[in-house]
Tab-separated table of C-alpha atoms in Angstrom:
chain	number	residue	atom	x	y	z
A	45	MET	CA	0.276	-0.129	0.296
A	46	PHE	CA	1.556	3.220	-0.967
A	47	LYS	CA	1.041	7.198	0.187
A	48	TRP	CA	0.395	9.749	-2.080
A	49	HIS	CA	2.694	12.772	-1.345
A	50	LYS	CA	3.364	16.571	-2.280
A	51	GLY	CA	6.041	16.399	-5.205
A	52	GLY	CA	4.210	13.581	-7.024
A	53	ARG	CA	6.431	10.741	-4.394
A	54	PHE	CA	5.173	7.887	-3.452
A	55	GLU	CA	5.911	6.747	0.303
A	56	SER	CA	5.364	2.995	1.663
A	57	GLU	CA	3.088	2.861	4.623
A	58	MET	CA	4.642	1.966	7.906
A	59	PHE	CA	6.022	-1.378	8.631
A	60	ASP	CA	4.225	-3.257	11.178
A	61	PRO	CA	6.474	-5.630	12.443
A	62	GLU	CA	2.540	-7.742	14.098
A	63	LYS	CA	1.379	-8.716	10.709
A	64	GLN	CA	4.914	-8.430	8.321
A	65	GLU	CA	8.911	-9.650	8.221
A	66	ALA	CA	11.226	-7.558	7.088
A	67	VAL	CA	13.168	-9.744	4.381
A	68	ILE	CA	15.791	-8.941	1.640
A	69	ARG	CA	15.483	-11.011	-1.534
A	70	GLY	CA	18.316	-12.031	-3.875
A	71	SER	CA	17.704	-14.152	-7.049
A	72	ILE	CA	20.830	-16.676	-7.382
A	73	CYS	CA	21.109	-15.935	-11.462
A	74	THR	CA	21.319	-12.314	-11.494
A	75	ARG	CA	22.542	-11.249	-8.182
A	76	GLU	CA	20.038	-8.462	-8.078
A	77	LYS	CA	18.464	-8.204	-4.118
A	78	ALA	CA	15.773	-5.922	-3.340
A	79	ALA	CA	14.158	-5.186	0.016
A	80	GLY	CA	11.134	-5.360	1.274
A	81	PHE	CA	8.525	-7.562	3.435
A	82	ARG	CA	6.632	-10.571	3.390
A	83	ASN	CA	2.895	-10.824	4.856
A	84	LYS	CA	3.153	-13.332	7.592
A	85	GLU	CA	-0.051	-14.476	6.763
A	86	ASP	CA	0.093	-15.396	2.750
A	87	GLY	CA	3.871	-14.596	2.222
A	88	THR	CA	3.054	-11.947	0.040
A	89	PHE	CA	6.369	-9.890	-0.347
A	90	THR	CA	6.114	-6.354	-0.941
A	91	GLU	CA	9.263	-5.062	-2.990
A	92	ILE	CA	10.509	-1.097	-1.256
A	93	MET	CA	13.847	-1.032	-2.270
A	94	LEU	CA	16.595	-2.394	-5.326
A	95	ILE	CA	19.460	-3.014	-2.640
A	96	ARG	CA	23.255	-2.116	-4.767
A	97	SER	CA	25.686	-2.263	-1.629
A	98	TYR	CA	26.108	-2.696	2.494
A	99	LYS	CA	25.000	1.194	2.654
A	100	ASP	CA	21.475	0.578	1.099
A	101	ILE	CA	20.665	-2.387	3.424
A	102	GLU	CA	21.854	-0.425	6.346
A	103	ARG	CA	19.488	2.976	5.344
A	104	PHE	CA	16.344	0.415	5.118
A	105	LYS	CA	16.831	-0.861	8.563
A	106	GLU	CA	16.959	2.666	9.838
A	107	LYS	CA	14.209	3.995	7.850
A	108	TYR	CA	12.104	1.461	8.767
A	109	GLY	CA	13.695	0.918	12.872
A	110	ILE	CA	14.726	-2.859	11.855
A	111	ASP	CA	17.354	-4.591	14.174
A	112	THR	CA	17.822	-7.871	11.860
A	113	ILE	CA	16.848	-9.007	8.614
A	114	LYS	CA	17.142	-12.070	6.740
A	115	THR	CA	18.251	-12.852	3.177
A	116	GLU	CA	16.243	-15.398	0.930
A	117	TYR	CA	16.783	-16.674	-2.662
């Protein structure tokens, strides 16, 4: 779910640790990584940002107040 903000930008809703878990999804073939949230009930994944470096992971964790994040392939 996204909210519309001034300047024509979208911002994702807040992370709800009761209903979601933070995950980094990685592709073995392309080595592309994306950070997002997986719904604990139905397993759907919502991609939030592309991960290009360790700094991106730290930025994602800081923005959503996450201490640990697991990676799945």
